[in-house]
Coordinates of C-alpha atoms and ligand atoms in Angstrom, one line a residue:
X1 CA 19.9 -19.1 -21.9
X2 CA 20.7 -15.7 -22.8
X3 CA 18.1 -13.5 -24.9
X4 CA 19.2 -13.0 -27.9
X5 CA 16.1 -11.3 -29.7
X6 CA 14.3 -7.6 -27.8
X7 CA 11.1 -9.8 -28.3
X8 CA 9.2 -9.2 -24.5
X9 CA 7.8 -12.6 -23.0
X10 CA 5.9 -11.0 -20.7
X11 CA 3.6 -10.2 -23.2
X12 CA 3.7 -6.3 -23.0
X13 CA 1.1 -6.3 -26.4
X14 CA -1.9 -7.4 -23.6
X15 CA -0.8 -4.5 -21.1
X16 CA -1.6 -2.2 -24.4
X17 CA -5.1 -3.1 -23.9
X18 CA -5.1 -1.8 -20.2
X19 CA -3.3 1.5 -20.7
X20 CA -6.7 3.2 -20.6
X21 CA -7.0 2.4 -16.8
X22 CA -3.9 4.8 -16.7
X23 CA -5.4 7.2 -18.2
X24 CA -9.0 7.4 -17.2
X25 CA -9.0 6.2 -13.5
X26 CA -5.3 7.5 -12.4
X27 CA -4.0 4.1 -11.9
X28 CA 0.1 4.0 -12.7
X29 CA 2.2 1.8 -14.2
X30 CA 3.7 -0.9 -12.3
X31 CA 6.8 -1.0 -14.1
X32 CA 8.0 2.4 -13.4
X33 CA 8.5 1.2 -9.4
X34 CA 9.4 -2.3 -10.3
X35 CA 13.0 -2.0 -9.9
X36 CA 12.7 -0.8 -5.8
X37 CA 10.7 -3.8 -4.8
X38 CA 12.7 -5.9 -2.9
X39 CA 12.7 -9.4 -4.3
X40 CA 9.4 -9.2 -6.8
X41 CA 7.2 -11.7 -7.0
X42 CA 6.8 -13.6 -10.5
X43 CA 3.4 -12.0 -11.2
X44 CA 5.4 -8.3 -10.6
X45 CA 8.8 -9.3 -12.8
X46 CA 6.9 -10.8 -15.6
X47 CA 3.8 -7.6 -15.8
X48 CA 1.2 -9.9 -14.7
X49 CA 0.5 -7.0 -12.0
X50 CA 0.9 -4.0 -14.3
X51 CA -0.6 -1.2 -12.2
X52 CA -1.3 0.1 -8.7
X53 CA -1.9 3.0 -6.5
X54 CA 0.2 4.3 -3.5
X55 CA 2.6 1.6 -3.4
X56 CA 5.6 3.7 -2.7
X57 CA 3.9 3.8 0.5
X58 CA 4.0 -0.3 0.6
X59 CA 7.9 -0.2 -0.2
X60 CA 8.4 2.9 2.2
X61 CA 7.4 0.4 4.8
X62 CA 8.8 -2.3 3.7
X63 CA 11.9 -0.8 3.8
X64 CA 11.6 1.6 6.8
X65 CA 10.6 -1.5 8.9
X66 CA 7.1 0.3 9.3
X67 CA 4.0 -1.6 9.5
X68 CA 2.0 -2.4 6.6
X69 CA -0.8 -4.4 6.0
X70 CA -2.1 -6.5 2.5
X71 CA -5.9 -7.5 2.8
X72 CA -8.3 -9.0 0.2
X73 CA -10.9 -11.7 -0.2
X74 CA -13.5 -13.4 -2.5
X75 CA -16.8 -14.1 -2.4
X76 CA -17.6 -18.0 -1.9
X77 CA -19.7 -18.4 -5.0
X78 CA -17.7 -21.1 -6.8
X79 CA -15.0 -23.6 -7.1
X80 CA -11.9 -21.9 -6.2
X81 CA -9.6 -21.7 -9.5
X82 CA -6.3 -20.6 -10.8
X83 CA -7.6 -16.9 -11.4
X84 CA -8.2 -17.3 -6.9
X85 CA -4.5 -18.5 -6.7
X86 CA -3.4 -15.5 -8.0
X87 CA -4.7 -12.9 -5.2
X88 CA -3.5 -15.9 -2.7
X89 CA 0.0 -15.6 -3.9
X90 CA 0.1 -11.8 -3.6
X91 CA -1.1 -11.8 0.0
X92 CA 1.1 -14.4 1.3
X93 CA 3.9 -13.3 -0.5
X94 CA 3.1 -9.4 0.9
X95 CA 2.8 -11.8 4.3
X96 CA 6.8 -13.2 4.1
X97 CA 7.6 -9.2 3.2
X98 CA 6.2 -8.8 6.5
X99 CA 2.8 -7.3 6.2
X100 CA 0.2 -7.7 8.8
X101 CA -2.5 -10.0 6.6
X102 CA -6.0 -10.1 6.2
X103 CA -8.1 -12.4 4.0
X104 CA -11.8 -12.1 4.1
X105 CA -14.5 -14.6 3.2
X106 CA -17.2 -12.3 1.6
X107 CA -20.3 -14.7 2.9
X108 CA -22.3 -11.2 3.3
X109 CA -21.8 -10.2 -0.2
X110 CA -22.1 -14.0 -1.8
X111 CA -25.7 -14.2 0.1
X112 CA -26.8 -10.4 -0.6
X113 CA -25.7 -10.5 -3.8
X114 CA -26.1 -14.2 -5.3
X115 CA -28.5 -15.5 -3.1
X116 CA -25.9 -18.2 -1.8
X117 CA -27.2 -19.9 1.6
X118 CA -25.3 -19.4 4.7
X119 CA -24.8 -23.2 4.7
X120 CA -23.3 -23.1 1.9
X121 CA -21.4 -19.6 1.8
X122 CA -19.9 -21.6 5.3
X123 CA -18.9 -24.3 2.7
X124 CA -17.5 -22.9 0.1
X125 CA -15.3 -20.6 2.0
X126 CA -13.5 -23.1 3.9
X127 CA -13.0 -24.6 0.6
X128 CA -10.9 -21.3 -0.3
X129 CA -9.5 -21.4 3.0
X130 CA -7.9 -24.8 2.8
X131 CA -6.2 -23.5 -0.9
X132 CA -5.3 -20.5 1.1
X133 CA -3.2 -22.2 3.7
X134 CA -1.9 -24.9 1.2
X135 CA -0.3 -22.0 -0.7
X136 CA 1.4 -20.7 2.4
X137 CA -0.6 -18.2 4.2
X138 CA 1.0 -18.3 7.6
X139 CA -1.5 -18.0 11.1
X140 CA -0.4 -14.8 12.3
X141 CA -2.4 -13.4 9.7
X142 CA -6.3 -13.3 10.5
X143 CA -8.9 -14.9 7.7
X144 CA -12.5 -13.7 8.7
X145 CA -15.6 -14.7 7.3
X146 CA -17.4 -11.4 6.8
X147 CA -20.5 -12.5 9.1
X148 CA -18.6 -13.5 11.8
X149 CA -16.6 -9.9 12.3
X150 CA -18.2 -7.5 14.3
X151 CA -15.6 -5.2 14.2
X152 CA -16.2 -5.3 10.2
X153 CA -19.6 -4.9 10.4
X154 CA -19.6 -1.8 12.5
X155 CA -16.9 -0.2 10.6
X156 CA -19.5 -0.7 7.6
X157 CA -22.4 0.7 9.4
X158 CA -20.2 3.7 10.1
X159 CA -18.7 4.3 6.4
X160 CA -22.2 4.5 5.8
X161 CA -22.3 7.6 7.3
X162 CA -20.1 8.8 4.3
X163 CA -21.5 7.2 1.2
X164 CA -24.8 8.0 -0.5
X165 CA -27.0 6.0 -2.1
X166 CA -26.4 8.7 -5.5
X167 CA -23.2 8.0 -5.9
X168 CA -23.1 4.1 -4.8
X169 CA -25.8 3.9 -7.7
X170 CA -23.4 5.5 -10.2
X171 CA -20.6 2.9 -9.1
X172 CA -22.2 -0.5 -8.8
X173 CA -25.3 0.0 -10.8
X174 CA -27.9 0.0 -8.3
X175 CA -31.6 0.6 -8.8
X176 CA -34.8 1.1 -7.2
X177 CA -35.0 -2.8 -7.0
X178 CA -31.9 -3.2 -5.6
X179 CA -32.1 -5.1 -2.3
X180 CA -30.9 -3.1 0.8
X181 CA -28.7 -6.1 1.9
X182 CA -26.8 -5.9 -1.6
X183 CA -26.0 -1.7 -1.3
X184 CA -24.7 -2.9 2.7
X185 CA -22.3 -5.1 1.4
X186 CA -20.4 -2.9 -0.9
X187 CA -20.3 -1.0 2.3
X188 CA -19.0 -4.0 3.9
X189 CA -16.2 -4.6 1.9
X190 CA -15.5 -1.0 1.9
X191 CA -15.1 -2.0 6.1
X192 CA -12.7 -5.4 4.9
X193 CA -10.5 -2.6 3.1
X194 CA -10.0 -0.3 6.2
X195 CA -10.5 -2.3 8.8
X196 CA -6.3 -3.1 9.1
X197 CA -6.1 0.2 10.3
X198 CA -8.7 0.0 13.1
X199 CA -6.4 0.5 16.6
X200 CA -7.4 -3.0 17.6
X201 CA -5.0 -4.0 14.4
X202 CA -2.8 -1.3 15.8
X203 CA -3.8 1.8 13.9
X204 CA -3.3 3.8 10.4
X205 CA -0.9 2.1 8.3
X206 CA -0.7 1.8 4.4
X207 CA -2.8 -1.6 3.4
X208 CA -2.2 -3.0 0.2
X209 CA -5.1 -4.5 -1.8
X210 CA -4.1 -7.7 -4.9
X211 CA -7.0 -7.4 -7.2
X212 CA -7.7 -8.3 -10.7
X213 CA -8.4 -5.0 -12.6
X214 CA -12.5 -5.2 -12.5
X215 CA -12.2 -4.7 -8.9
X216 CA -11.1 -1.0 -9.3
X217 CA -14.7 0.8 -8.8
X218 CA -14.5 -0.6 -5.1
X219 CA -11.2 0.6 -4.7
X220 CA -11.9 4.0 -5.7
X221 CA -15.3 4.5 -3.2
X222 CA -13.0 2.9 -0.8
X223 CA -10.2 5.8 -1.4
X224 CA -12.8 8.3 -1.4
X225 CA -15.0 6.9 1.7
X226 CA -11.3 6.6 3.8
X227 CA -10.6 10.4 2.7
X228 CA -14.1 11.6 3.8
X229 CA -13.6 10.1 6.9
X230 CA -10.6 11.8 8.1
X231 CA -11.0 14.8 10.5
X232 CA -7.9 16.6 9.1
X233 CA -6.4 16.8 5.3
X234 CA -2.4 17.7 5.8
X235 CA -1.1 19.1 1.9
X236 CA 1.8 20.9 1.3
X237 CA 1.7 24.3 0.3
X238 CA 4.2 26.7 -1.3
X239 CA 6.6 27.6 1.7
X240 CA 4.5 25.6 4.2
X241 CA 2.6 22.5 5.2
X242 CA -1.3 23.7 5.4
X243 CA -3.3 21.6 8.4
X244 CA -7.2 21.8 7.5
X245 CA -9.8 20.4 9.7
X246 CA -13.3 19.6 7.8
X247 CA -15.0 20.9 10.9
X248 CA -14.1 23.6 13.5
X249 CA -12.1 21.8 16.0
X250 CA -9.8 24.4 18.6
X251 CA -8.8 21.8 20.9
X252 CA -7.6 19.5 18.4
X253 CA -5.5 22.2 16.3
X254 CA -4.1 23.3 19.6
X255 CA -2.8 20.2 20.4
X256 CA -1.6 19.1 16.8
X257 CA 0.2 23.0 16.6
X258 CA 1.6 22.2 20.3
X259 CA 2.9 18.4 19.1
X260 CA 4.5 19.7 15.6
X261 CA 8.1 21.3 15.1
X262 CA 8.5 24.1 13.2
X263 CA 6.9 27.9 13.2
X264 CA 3.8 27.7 13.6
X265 CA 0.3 29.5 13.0
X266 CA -3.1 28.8 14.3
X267 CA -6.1 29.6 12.6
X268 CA -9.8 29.0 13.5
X269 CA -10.1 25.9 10.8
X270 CA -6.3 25.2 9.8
X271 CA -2.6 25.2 10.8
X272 CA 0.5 26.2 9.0
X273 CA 3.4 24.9 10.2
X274 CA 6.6 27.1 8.4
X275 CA 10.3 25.6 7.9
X276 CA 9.9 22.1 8.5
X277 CA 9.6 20.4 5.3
X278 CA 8.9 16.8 7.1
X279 CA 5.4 16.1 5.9
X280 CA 5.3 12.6 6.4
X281 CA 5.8 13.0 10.1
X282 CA 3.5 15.9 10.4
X283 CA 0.8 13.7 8.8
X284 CA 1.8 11.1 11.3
X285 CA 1.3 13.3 14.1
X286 CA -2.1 14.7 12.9
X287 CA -3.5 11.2 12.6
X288 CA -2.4 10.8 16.3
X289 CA -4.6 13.4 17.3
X290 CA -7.0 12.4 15.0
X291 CA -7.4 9.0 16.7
X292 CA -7.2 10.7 20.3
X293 CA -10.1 12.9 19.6
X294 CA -12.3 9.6 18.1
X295 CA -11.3 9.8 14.1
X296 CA -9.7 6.8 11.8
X297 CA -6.8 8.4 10.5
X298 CA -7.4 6.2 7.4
X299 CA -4.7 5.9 4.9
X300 CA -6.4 5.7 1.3
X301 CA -5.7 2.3 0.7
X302 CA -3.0 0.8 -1.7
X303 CA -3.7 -1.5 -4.5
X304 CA -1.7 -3.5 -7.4
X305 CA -4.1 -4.6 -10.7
X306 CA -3.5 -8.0 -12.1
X307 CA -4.4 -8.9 -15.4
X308 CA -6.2 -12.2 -16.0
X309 CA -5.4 -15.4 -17.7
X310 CA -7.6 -16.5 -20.6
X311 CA -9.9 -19.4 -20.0
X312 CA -8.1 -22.8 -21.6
X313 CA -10.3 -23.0 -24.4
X314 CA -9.8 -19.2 -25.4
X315 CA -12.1 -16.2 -24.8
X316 CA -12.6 -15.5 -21.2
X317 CA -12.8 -18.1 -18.0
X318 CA -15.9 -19.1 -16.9
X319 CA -17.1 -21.5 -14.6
X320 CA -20.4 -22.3 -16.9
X321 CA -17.8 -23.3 -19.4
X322 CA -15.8 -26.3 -17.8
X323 CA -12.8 -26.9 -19.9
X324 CA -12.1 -23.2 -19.9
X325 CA -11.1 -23.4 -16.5
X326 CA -8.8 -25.3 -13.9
X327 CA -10.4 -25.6 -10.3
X328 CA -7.6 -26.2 -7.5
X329 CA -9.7 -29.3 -6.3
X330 CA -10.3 -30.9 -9.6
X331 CA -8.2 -34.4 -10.3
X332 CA -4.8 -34.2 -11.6
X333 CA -5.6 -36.1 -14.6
X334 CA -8.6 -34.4 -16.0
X335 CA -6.8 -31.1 -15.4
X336 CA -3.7 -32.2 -17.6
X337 CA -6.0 -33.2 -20.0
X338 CA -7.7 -30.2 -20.1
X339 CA -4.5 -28.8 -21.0
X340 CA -3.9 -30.8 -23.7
X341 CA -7.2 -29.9 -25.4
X342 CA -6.4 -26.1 -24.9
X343 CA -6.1 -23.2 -27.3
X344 CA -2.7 -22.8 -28.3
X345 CA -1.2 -19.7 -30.4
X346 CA 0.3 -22.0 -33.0
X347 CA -0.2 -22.4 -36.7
X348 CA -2.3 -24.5 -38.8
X349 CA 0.6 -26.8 -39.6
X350 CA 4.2 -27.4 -38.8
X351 CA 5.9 -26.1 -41.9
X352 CA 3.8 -22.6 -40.9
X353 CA 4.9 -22.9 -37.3
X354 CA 8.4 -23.9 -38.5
X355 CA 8.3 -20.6 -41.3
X356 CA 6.2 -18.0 -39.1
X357 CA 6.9 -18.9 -35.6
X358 CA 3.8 -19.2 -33.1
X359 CA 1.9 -16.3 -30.8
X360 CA 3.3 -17.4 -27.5
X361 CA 1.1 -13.7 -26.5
X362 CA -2.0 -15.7 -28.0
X363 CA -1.7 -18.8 -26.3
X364 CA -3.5 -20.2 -23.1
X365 CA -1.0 -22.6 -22.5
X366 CA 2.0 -20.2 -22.5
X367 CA -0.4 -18.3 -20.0
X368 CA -0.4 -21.4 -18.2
X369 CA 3.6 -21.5 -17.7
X370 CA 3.8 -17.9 -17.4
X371 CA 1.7 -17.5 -14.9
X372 CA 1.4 -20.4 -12.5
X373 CA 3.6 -23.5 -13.5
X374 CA 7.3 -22.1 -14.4
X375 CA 9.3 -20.1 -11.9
X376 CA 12.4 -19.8 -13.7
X377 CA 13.0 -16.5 -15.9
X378 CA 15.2 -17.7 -18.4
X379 CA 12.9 -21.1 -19.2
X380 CA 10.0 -19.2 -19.9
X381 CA 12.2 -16.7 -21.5
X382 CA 13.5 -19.7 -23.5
X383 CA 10.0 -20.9 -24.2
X384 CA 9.2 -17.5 -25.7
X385 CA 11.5 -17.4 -28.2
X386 CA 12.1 -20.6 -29.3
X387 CA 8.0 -20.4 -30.3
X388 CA 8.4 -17.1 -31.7
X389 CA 11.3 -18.1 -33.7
X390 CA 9.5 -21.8 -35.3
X391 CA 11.9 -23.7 -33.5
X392 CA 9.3 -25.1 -30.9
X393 CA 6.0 -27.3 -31.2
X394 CA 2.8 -26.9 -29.3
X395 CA 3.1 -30.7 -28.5
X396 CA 6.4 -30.1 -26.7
X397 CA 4.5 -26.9 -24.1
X398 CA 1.5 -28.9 -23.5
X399 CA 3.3 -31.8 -22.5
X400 CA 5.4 -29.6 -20.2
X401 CA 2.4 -27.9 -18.9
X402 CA 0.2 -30.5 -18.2
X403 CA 2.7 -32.6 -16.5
X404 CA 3.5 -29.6 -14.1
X405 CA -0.1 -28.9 -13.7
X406 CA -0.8 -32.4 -12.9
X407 CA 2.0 -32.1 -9.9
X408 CA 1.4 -28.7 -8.4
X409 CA -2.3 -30.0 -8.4
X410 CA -1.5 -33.1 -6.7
X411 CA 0.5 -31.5 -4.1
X412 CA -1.6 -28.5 -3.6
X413 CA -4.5 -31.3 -2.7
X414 CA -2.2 -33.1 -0.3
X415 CA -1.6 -29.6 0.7
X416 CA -5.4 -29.0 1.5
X417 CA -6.0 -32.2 3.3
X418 CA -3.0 -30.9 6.2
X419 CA -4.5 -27.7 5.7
X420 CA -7.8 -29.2 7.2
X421 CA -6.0 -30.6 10.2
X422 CA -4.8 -27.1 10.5
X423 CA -7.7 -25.1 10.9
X424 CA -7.5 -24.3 14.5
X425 CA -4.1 -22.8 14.3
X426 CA -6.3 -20.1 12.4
X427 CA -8.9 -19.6 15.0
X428 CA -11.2 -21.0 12.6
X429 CA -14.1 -24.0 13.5
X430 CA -15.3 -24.7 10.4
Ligands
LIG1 N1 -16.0 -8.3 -4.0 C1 -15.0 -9.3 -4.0 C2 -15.4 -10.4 -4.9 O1 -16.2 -10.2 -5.7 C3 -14.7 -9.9 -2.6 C4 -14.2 -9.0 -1.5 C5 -14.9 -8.7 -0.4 C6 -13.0 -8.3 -1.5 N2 -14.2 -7.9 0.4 C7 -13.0 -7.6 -0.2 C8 -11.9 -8.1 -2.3 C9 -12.0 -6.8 0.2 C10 -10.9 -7.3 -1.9 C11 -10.9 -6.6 -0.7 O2 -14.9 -11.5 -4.9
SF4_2 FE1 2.0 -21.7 -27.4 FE2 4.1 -23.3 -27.1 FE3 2.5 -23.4 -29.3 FE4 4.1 -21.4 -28.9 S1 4.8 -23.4 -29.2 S2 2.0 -21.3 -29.6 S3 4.0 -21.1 -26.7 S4 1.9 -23.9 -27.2

């Protein structure tokens, strides 16, 4: 069906609500760089993800055939739900774009932080996992539990080394009574962000984070942490490309002004290289020489903000609040049924809905189609504005949507029970 009405069915009244992100915390609209992502993802065409930062660097790669990475992970503190699915859809679709992926199982920050046992943390995670490889994750990427990855936990220590306990406080709202264990994890996952770029995962490249929108703060220490730890800031200058190291470092500006095309002058603490515009591959070179002489040569990472479905019964999801929320494992049936108790946007009575039209923008169950159970455009297109226009009944969308809950639930189960004979292929004995 064509459109026939400029109404929006991707809802662009709740994306209102999230403009101050924009402003206050430098995060830009995903729309604007929509139309050069190859193939989008539904979540990207319909402005379910409606913001990110640096992710021309994501489609430079993608494009340019360099590497790039996507990484993210939960804590295993709870049934793994619809609002999970949603980060495990952007990292295995970033994975069939051809990213190097990453999915971390945040037992550290689940047992600092809520006290989970290690028994269970171990428990709960594989429970992700198995959702995580039904929905497609492939096994060349790597899924870690946090406590089991050295490499992660070193990195952490080290990050340390550039974070204060002031300005952690300011982020996460710590306090004298805040356990040690609890600051170190932030720290941790600060390490699951950059860790992609290590040279055992073969070096800098731009890694892409998925997160719902409260994750932010941790983005931003992370940005800030990856920055500080860089031996070199490259920034282009009015006629030139200026080269600063942070601290007195000859040998290393000798070799970066002997590597680097161009005219060139050498100063005690910088470099300017004259007439060569190239700034990318003068960056590229300095974070060579960066790694040579024991630096990261982090790339700040990426990241692309989701918004978040209502729970079913309106208001927000919540696992203390059952019915507002479907868990990948529950049964088929309850979860259709569920959807057949939820909070639609439509009037008191039919004549109303027939007069007035419904809030397809204040309904759970059109959340429900538009963001998990219809793939096709033009039927939720068609949904929209037959309901906007009184010409379509709640009865008719919950019917739809609890009949294709109730099948992408049952295959998603048989999904995790091959999943569980599939473990090893992941290097993973749980
Ligand atoms: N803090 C995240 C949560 O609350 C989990 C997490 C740990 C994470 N490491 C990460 C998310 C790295 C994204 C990237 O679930
Ligand atoms: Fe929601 Fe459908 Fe009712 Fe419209 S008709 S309010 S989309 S359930």
């Amino acid at each position: 069906m064509k459109r026939k009405t400029k109404l929006d069915p991707w809802g662009t009244v709740n994306i209102k609500d999230y403009s101050k992100l924009f402003d206050e915390f430098g995060i830009s609209p995903f729309e604007d760089i929509l139309p050069d992502v190859p193939n989008p993802h539904k979540y990207m065409r319909r402005h379910i993800i409606f913001g990110h930062r640096d992710y021309h660097h994501i489609l430079d790669a993608m494009k340019s055939g360099a590497p790039f990475a996507v990484m993210s992970g939960f804590m295993p503190s709870g049934r793994v739900h619809l609002g999970h699915k949603m980060v495990m859809d952007e990292i295995i679709w970033h994975q069939q774009m051809g990213a190097q992926t990453f999915f971390a199982v945040a037992d550290m920050e689940a047992h600092s932080v809520r006290k989970i046992s290690w028994k269970d943390c171990a428990e709960i995670g594989k429970d992700y996992v198995l959702s995580l490889i039904a929905l497609g994750f492939q096994p060349d990427g790597r899924i870690y539990f946090q406590s089991k990855c050295p490499v992660v936990r070193d990195l952490a220590f080290e990050l340390g080394v550039e974070a204060n306990l002031s300005e952690l406080s300011a982020i996460y709202g710590f306090s004298g009574e805040t356990h040690i264990s609890h600051i170190l994890s932030t720290l941790v996952q600060s390490a699951d962000i950059l860790h992609p770029q290590l040279t055992e995962f073969s070096g800098p490249k731009p890694v892409v984070i998925p997160v719902g929108a409260d994750q932010d703060p941790h983005i931003r220490i992370t940005r800030d942490i990856a920055n500080r730890m860089r031996m070199f800031k490259v920034e282009a200058r009015k006629g030139h490309i200026s080269i600063r190291a942070k601290t007195a470092n000859k040998a290393a500006m000798h070799e970066i002004a002997g590597r680097v095309d161009g005219k060139v002058k050498v100063y005690a603490e910088h470099v300017d290289v004259y007439e060569n515009g190239d700034i990318d591959k003068i960056a590229s070179i300095v974070r060579e020489v960066e790694i040579e002489y024991g630096g990261y040569g982090f790339y700040p990472p990426t990241s692309t903000y989701h918004r978040f479905m209502s729970g079913l019964t309106g208001g927000k999801m919540s696992s203390t609040i059952p019915d507002s929320i479907v868990a990948l494992t529950e049964s088929p049936k309850t979860a259709a049924a569920k959807v057949k108790k939820a909070k639609t946007g439509g009037k008191v009575t039919l004549t109303e809905q027939r007069r007035s039209g419904g809030e397809p923008q204040n309904c759970t169950v059109y959340e429900l189609l538009l963001f998990h159970l219809l793939e096709d455009d033009e039927h939720i297109a068609e949904v929209y504005n037959e309901c906007r226009e009184g010409r379509r009944t709640c009865g008719k969308c919950k019917a739809l949507a609890a009949e294709l809950m109730a099948k992408f639930l049952k295959e998603h189960q048989d999904g995790r029970e091959s999943a569980r004979e599939r473990l090893g292929e992941f290097g993973l004995k749980i």
